[in-house]
XYZ file of C-alpha atoms in Angstrom:
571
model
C 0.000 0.000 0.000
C 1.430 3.509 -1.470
C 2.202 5.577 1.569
C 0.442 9.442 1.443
C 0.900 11.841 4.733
C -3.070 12.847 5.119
C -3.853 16.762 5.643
C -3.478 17.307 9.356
C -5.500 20.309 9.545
C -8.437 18.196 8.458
C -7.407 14.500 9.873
C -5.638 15.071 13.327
C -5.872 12.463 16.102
C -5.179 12.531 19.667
C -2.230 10.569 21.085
C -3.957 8.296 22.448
C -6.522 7.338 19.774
C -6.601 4.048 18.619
C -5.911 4.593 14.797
C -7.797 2.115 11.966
C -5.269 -0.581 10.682
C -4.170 0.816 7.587
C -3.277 3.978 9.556
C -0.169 4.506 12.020
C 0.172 7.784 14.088
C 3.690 9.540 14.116
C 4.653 12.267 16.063
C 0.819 13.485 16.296
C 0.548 12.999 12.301
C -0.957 10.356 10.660
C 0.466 8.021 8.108
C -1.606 5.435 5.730
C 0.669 2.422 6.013
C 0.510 -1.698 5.777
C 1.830 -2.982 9.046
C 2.474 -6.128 7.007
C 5.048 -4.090 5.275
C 6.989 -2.584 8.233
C 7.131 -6.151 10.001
C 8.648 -7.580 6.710
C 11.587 -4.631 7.151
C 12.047 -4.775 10.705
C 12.652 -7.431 13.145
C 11.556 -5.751 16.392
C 8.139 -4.967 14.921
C 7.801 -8.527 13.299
C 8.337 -9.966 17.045
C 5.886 -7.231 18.418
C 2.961 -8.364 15.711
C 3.117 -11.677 15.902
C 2.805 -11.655 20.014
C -0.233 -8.982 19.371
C -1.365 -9.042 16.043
C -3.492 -5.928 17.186
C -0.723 -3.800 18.748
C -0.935 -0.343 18.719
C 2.157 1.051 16.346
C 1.416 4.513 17.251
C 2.138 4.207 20.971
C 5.087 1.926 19.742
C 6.377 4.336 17.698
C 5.789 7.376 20.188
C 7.889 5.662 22.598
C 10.907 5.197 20.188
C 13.577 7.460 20.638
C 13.761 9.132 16.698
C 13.323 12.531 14.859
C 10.053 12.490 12.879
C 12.188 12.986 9.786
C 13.579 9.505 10.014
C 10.058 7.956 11.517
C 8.598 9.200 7.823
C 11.826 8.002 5.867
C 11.840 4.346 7.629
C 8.477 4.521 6.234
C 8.566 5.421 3.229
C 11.426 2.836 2.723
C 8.980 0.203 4.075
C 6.750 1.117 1.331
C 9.246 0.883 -1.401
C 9.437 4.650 -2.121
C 12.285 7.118 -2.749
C 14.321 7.701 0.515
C 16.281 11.042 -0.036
C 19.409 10.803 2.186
C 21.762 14.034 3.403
C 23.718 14.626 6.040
C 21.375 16.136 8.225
C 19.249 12.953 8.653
C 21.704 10.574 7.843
C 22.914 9.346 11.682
C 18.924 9.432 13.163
C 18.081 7.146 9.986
C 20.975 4.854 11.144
C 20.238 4.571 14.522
C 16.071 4.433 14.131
C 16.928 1.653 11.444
C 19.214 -0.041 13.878
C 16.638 0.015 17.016
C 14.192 -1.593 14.752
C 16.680 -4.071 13.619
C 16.238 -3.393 10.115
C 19.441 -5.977 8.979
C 19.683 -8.004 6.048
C 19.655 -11.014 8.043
C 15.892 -10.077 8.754
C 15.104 -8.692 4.962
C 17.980 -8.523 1.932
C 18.963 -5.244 1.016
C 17.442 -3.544 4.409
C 17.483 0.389 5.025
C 20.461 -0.375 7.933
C 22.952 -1.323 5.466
C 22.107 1.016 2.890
C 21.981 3.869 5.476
C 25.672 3.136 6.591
C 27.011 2.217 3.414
C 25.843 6.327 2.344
C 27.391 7.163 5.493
C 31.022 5.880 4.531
C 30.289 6.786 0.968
C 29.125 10.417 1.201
C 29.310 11.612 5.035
C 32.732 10.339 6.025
C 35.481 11.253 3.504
C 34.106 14.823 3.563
C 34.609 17.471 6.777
C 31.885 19.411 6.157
C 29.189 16.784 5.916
C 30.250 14.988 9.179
C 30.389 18.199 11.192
C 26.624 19.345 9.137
C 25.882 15.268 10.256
C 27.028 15.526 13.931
C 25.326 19.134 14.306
C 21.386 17.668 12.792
C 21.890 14.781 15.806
C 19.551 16.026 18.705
C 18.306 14.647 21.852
C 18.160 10.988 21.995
C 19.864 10.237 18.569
C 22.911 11.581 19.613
C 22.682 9.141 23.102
C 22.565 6.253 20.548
C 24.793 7.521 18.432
C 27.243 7.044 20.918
C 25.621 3.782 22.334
C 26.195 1.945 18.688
C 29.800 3.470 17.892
C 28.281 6.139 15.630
C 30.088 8.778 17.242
C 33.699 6.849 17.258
C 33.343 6.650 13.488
C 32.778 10.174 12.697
C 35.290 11.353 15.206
C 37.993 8.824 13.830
C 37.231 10.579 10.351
C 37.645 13.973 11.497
C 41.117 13.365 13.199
C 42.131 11.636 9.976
C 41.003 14.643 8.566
C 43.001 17.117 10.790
C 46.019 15.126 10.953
C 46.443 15.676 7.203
C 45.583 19.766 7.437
C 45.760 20.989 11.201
C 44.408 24.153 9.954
C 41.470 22.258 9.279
C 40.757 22.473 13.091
C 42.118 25.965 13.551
C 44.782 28.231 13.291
C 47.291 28.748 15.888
C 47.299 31.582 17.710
C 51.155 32.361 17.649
C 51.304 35.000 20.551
C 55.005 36.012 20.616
C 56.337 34.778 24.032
C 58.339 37.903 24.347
C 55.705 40.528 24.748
C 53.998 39.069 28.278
C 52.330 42.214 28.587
C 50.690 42.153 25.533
C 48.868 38.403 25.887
C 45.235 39.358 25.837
C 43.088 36.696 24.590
C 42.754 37.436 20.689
C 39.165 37.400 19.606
C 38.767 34.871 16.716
C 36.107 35.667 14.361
C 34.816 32.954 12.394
C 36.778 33.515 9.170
C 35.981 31.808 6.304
C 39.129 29.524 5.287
C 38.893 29.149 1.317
C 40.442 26.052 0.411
C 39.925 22.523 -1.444
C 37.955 19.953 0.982
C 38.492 16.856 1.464
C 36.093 14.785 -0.191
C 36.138 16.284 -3.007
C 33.491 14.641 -5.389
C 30.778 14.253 -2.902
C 27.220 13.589 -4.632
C 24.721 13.876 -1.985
C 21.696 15.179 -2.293
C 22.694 17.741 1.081
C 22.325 21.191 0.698
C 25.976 21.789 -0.018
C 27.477 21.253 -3.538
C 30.293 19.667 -5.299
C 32.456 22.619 -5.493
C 31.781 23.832 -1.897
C 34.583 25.897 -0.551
C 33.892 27.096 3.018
C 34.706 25.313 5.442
C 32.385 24.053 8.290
C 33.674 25.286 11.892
C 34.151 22.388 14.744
C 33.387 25.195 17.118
C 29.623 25.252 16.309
C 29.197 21.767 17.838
C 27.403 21.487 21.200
C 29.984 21.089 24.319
C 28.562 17.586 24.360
C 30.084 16.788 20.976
C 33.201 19.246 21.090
C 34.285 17.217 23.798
C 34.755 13.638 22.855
C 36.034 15.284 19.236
C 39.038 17.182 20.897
C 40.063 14.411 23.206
C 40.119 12.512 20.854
C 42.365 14.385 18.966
C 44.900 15.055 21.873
C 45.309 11.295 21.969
C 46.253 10.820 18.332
C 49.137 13.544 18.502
C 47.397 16.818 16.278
C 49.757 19.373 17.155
C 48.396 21.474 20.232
C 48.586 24.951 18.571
C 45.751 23.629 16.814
C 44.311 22.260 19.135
C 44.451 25.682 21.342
C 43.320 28.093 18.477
C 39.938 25.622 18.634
C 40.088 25.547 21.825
C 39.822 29.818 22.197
C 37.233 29.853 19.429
C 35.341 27.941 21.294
C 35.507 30.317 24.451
C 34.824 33.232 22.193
C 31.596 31.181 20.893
C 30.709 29.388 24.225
C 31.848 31.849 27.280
C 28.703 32.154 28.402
C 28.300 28.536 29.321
C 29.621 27.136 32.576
C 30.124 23.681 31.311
C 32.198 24.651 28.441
C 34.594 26.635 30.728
C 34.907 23.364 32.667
C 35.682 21.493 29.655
C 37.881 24.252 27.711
C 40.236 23.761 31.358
C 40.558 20.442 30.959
C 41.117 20.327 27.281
C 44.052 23.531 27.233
C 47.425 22.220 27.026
C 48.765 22.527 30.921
C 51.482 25.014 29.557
C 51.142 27.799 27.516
C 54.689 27.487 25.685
C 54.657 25.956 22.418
C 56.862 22.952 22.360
C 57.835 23.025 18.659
C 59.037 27.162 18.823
C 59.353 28.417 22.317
C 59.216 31.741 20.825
C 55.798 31.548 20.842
C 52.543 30.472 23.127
C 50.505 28.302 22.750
C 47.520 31.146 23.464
C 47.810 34.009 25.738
C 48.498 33.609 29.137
C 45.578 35.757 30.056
C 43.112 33.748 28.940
C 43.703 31.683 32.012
C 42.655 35.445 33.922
C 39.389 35.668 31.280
C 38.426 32.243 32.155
C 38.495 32.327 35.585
C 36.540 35.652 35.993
C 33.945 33.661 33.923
C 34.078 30.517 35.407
C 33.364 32.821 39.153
C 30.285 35.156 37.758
C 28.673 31.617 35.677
C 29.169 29.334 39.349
C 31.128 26.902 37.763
C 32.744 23.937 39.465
C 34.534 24.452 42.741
C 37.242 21.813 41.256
C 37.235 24.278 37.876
C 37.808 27.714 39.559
C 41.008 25.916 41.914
C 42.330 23.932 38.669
C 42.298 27.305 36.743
C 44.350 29.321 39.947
C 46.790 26.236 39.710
C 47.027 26.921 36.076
C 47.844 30.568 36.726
C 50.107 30.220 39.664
C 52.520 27.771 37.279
C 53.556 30.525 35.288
C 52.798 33.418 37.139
C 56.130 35.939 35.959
C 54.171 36.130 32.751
C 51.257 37.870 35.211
C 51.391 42.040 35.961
C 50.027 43.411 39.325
C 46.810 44.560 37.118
C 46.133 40.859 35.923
C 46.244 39.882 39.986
C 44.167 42.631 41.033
C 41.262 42.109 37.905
C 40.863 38.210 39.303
C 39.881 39.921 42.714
C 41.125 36.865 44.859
C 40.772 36.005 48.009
C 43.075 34.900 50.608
C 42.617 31.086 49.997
C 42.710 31.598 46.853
C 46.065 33.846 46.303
C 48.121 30.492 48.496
C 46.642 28.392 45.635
C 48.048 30.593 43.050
C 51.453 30.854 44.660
C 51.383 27.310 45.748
C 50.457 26.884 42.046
C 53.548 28.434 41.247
C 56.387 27.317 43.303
C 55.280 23.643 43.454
C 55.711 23.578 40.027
C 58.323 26.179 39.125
C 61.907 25.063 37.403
C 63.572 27.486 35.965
C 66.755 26.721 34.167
C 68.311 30.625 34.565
C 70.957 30.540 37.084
C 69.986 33.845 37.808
C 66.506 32.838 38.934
C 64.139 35.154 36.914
C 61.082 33.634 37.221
C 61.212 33.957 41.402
C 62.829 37.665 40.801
C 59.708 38.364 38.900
C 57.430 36.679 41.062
C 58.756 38.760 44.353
C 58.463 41.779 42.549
C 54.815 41.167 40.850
C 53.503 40.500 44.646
C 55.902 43.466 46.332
C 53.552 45.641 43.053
C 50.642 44.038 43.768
C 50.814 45.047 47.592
C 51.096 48.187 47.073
C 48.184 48.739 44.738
C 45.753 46.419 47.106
C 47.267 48.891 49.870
C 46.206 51.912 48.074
C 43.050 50.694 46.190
C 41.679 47.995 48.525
C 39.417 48.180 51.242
C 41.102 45.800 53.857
C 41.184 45.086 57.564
C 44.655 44.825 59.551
C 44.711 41.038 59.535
C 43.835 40.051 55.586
C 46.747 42.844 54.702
C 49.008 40.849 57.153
C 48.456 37.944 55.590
C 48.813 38.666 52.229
C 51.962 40.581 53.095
C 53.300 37.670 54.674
C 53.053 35.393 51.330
C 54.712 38.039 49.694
C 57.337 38.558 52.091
C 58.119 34.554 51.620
C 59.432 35.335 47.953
C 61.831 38.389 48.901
C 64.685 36.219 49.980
C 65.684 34.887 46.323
C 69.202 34.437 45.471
C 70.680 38.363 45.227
C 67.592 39.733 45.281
C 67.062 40.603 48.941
C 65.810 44.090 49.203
C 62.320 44.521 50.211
C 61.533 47.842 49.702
C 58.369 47.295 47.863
C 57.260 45.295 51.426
C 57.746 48.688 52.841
C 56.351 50.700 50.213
C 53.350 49.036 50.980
C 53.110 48.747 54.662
C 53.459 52.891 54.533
C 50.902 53.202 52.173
C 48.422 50.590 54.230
C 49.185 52.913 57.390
C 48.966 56.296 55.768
C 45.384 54.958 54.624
C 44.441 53.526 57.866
C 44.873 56.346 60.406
C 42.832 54.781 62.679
C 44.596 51.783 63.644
C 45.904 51.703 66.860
C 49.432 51.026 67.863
C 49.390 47.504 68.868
C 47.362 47.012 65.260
C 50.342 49.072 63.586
C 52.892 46.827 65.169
C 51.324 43.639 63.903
C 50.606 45.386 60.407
C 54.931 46.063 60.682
C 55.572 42.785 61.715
C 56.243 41.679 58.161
C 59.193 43.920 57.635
C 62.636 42.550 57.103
C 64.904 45.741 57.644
C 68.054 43.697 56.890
C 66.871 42.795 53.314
C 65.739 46.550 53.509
C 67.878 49.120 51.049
C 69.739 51.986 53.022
C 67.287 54.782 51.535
C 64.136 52.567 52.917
C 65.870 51.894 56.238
C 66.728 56.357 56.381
C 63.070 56.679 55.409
C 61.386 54.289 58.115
C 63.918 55.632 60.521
C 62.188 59.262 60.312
C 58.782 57.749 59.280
C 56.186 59.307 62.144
C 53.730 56.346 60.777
C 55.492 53.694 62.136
C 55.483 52.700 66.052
C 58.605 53.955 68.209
C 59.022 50.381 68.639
C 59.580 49.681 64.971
C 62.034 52.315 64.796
C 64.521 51.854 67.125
C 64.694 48.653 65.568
C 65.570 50.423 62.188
C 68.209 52.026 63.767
C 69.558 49.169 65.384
C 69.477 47.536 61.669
C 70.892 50.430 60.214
C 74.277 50.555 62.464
C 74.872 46.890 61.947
C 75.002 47.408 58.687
C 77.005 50.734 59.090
C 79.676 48.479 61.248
C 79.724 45.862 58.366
C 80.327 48.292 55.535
C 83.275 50.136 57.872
C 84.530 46.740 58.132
C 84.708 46.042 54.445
C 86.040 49.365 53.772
C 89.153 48.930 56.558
C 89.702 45.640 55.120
C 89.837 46.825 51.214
C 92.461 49.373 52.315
C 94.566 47.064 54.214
C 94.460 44.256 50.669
C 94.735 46.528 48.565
C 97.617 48.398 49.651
C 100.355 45.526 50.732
C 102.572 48.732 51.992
C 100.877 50.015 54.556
C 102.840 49.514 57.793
C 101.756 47.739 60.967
C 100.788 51.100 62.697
C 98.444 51.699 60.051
C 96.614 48.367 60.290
C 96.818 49.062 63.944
C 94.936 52.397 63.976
C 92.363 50.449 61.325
C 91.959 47.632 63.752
C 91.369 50.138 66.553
C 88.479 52.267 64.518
C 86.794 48.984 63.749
C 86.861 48.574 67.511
C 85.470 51.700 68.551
C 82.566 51.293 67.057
C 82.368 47.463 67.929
C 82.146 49.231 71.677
C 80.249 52.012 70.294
C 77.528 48.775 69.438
C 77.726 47.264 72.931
C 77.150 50.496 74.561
C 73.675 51.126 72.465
C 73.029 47.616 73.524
C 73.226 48.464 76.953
C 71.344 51.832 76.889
C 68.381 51.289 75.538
C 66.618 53.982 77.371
C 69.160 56.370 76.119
C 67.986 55.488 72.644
C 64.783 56.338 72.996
C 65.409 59.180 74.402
C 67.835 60.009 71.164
C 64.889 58.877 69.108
C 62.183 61.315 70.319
C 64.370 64.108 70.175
C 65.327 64.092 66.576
C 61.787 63.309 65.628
C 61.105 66.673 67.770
C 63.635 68.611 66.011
C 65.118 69.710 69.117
C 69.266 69.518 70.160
C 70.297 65.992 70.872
C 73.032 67.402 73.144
C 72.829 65.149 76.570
C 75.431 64.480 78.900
C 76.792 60.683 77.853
C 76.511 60.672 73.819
C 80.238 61.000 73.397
C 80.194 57.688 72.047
C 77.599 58.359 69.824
C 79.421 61.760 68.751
C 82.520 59.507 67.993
C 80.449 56.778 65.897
C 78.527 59.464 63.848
C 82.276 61.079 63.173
C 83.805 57.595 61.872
C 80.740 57.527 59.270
C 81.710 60.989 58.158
C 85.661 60.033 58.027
C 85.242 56.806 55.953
C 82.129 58.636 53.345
C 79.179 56.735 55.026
C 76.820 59.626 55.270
C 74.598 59.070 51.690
C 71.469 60.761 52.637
C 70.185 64.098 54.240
C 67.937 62.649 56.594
C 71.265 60.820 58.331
C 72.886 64.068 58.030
C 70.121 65.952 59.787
C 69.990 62.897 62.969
C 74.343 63.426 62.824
C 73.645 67.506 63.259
C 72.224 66.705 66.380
C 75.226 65.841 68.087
C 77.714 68.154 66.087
C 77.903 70.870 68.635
C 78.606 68.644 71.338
C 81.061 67.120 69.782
C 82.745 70.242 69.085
C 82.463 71.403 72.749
C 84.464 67.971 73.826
C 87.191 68.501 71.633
C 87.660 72.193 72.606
C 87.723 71.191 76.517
C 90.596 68.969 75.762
C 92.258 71.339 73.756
C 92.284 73.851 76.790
C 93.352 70.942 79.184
C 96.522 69.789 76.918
């Protein structure tokens, strides 16, 4: 019986009504068909007829997991009329004709094997008509798609595909690993790639033609297919430029979907230098930044969020202060990055760059949270206190920017008290402090007397060491100079070894020193001989380099002068 689809607007019927036997409902639309005809095709109805001769086919066919495109091709096969096969109804077809068991075993020459045997034919050996194939497969087709190995044949084809033209999949991105700065993610428009496709020759009736030129874009596959495509193709070696210029597409296309942020992590090479010209990344380390602000505002996966600070803590020197402060982290969250970082760092420079960097990216990054940041005592602390733990890398020991921002935090925060100051000041080294820091802090009315006197105390050790080093380049250098000489040296060296003691032992007496020069008033008291005598050696050997030192030596210059002029009138 010649199959005819009846007018629905005058014929409709409900889904449950029982339709007359030479009628079969499909997807609400009603067919005239010979169920003798569809059991002679297909197995499964065959064995459903001949249990209940007066089954219901509608309900049956309700219940089977197909597009109503292929329902009305399977049945117009049945009935020995034209089946027009393209690419976008090709892999339902298959997979309705393969749940009904339509073999040759059950009937020669069977729509199952002349389904797939279009599919190798025409779908396969052509890009654009697997990706137009893949893209038609909805809903439950695509679940047996996968099921029946479907999905594993079209995805073997495509990396066959790519691993003859990688630019098939996309063009690398090529960001010059030189220019750090400069690595925003670049926005890749969908250009249209004119070239010969593979294929060539293909005579199916899909819409495209034989001399079809652009190229269908991976890209515009749902995350559920991307996926499986591009692991694939990881595992069979295509180069991972390629597989990284897809892979940023696909955020440019898909950023607005949590689940493809999840999977673009897991898919992106774990390094962003390209292995085959290190001159170049494999896509811009900022992306890693862009992805992360989307993956927190789209509440994706706890597990995506920490992978991605991982991710950016491995090669944080490529990061500036502004990509650190955009991210907006929080505490728990900057100890992943760094732990990120320095569990995986190896750097090959002897000079260690990478940690240099690092130190000074969070000494930068302080100081702007410091100044733009709205931040209690305690959070400041402890972010100072991770980046105090990277100032103390091979030569680079000054911690200046530490400083920097601890005076900035305090000028902002007037209000703290001084036990909260002392805690915020806690995290200063002064020994890995430069002399022009240490002369600042030692005249800096923000920080606690406490805090202070310890900057002095710093400030003549080093003082001591650098007289030291001076006595001792004189005496190598000239191999001349007679014992008498050494002996005066070894003398001055010793002076102001006592000179050290006796500001041990006084500590009173430097506090007292203290609050006078911060008063501007004469520090002329009866027992700072010794200190006259230490501030004369720095003048005698040059080790006066700043004004503020100068101004805190003034203070004993008159009473130094008075001394000598009393023993001048005694001899």
């Amino acid at each position: 019986m010649a199959l005819a689809r009846t007018n629905s607007s005058s014929s409709r019927c409900s889904k449950h009504t029982i339709p007359q036997n030479n009628r079969l409902l499909v997807a609400n639309t009603p067919f005239k068909l010979d169920k003798a005809l569809l059991a002679k095709r297909s197995a499964t109805i065959a064995s459903l007829l001949e249990n209940n001769p007066s089954e219901d086919l509608s309900i049956f066919f309700q219940e089977t997991p197909s597009e109503p495109d292929a329902l009305e091709l399977m049945a117009r096969f049945c009935h020995g009329l034209n089946v027009e096969m393209t690419s976008d109804n090709i892999i339902s077809l298959i997979c309705l004709s393969n749940h009904l068991k339509m073999t040759d075993t059950h009937s020669p020459n069977n729509l199952l094997n002349n389904a797939i045997s279009f599919l190798k034919q025409k779908i396969l050996p052509s890009w654009n008509q697997i990706i137009r194939s893949l893209r038609a497969s909805r809903g439950p087709t695509f679940q047996q798609a996968v099921e029946i190995g479907l999905l594993d044949c079209c995805i073997e084809a495509l990396t066959a595909h790519v691993l003859s033209d990688p630019t098939i999949l996309a063009q690398p991105i090529m960001v010059s690993n030189n220019n750090n700065n400069n690595n925003r993610p670049m926005r890749n428009s969908n250009v249209t790639r004119r070239r010969k496709l593979f294929g060539e020759g293909d005579h199916s009736n899909a819409s495209s033609s034989d001399t079809e030129t652009s190229l269908e874009d991976l890209t515009s596959l749902p995350v559920k297919m991307y996926k499986p495509i591009v692991e694939a193709m990881a595992q069979r070696q295509v180069p991972q430029e390629n597989i990284a210029g897809s892979l940023v597409q696909y955020l440019n296309k898909h950023g607005d979907d949590s689940e493809a942020i999840e999977v673009i992590e897991r898919l992106l090479p774990t390094s962003t230098t390209c292995t085959t010209n290190t001159n170049y990344l494999l896509y811009p380390y900022t992306l890693l930044f862009e992805m992360h602000s989307l993956a927190i505002s789209l509440k994706a996966s706890a597990e995506c969020v920490a992978f991605l600070e991982d991710r950016i803590g491995k090669e944080l020197y490529r990061a500036t202060a502004e990509d650190l402060l955009a991210l907006d982290l929080d505490i728990d969250s900057l100890r992943r990055v760094l732990k990120g970082f320095y569990g995986n760092f190896s750097d090959p420079d002897p000079n260690l760059s990478g940690l240099v960097a690092v130190a000074e990216l969070l000494e930068e990054y302080l100081l702007e949270v410091a100044k733009e940041r709205e931040m209690d005592a305690r959070s400041f602390t402890e972010v100072a206190e991770m980046a105090c733990s990277t100032s103390n890398v091979g030569t680079y020991r000054c911690s200046d920017g530490i400083y920097r921002a601890v005076d900035a935090y305090l000028d902002k925060h007037m209000e703290l008290s001084e036990s909260e100051r002392e805690e915020v000041c806690r995290v200063l080294d002064f020994q890995k402090m430069s002399s022009q820091a240490c002369n600042h802090a030692a005249l800096n009315r923000r920080l606690p007397l406490r805090v202070v006197v310890q900057v002095l105390f710093v400030s003549q050790l080093q003082l001591r060491d650098n007289i030291s080093k001076a006595v001792e380049g004189i005496c190598s250098t000239n191999s001349n100079v007679d014992e008498g000489s050494r002996r005066r040296g070894n003398e001055e060296i010793k002076l102001a070894e006592d000179d050290e003691k006796w500001d041990d032992n006084d500590n009173g007496e430097r506090q007292e020193i203290m609050g006078r020069c911060h008063d501007g008033k004469s520090c002329g008291k009866k027992g700072k001989k010794k200190m006259s005598l230490w501030k004369g050696m720095k003048r005698k050997l040059g080790c006066m380099g700043t004004s503020d030192y100068e101004a805190l030596y003034d203070c004993n210059c008159q009473l130094t002068k008075k001394k000598k002029k009393k023993k001048k009138k005694k001899n």
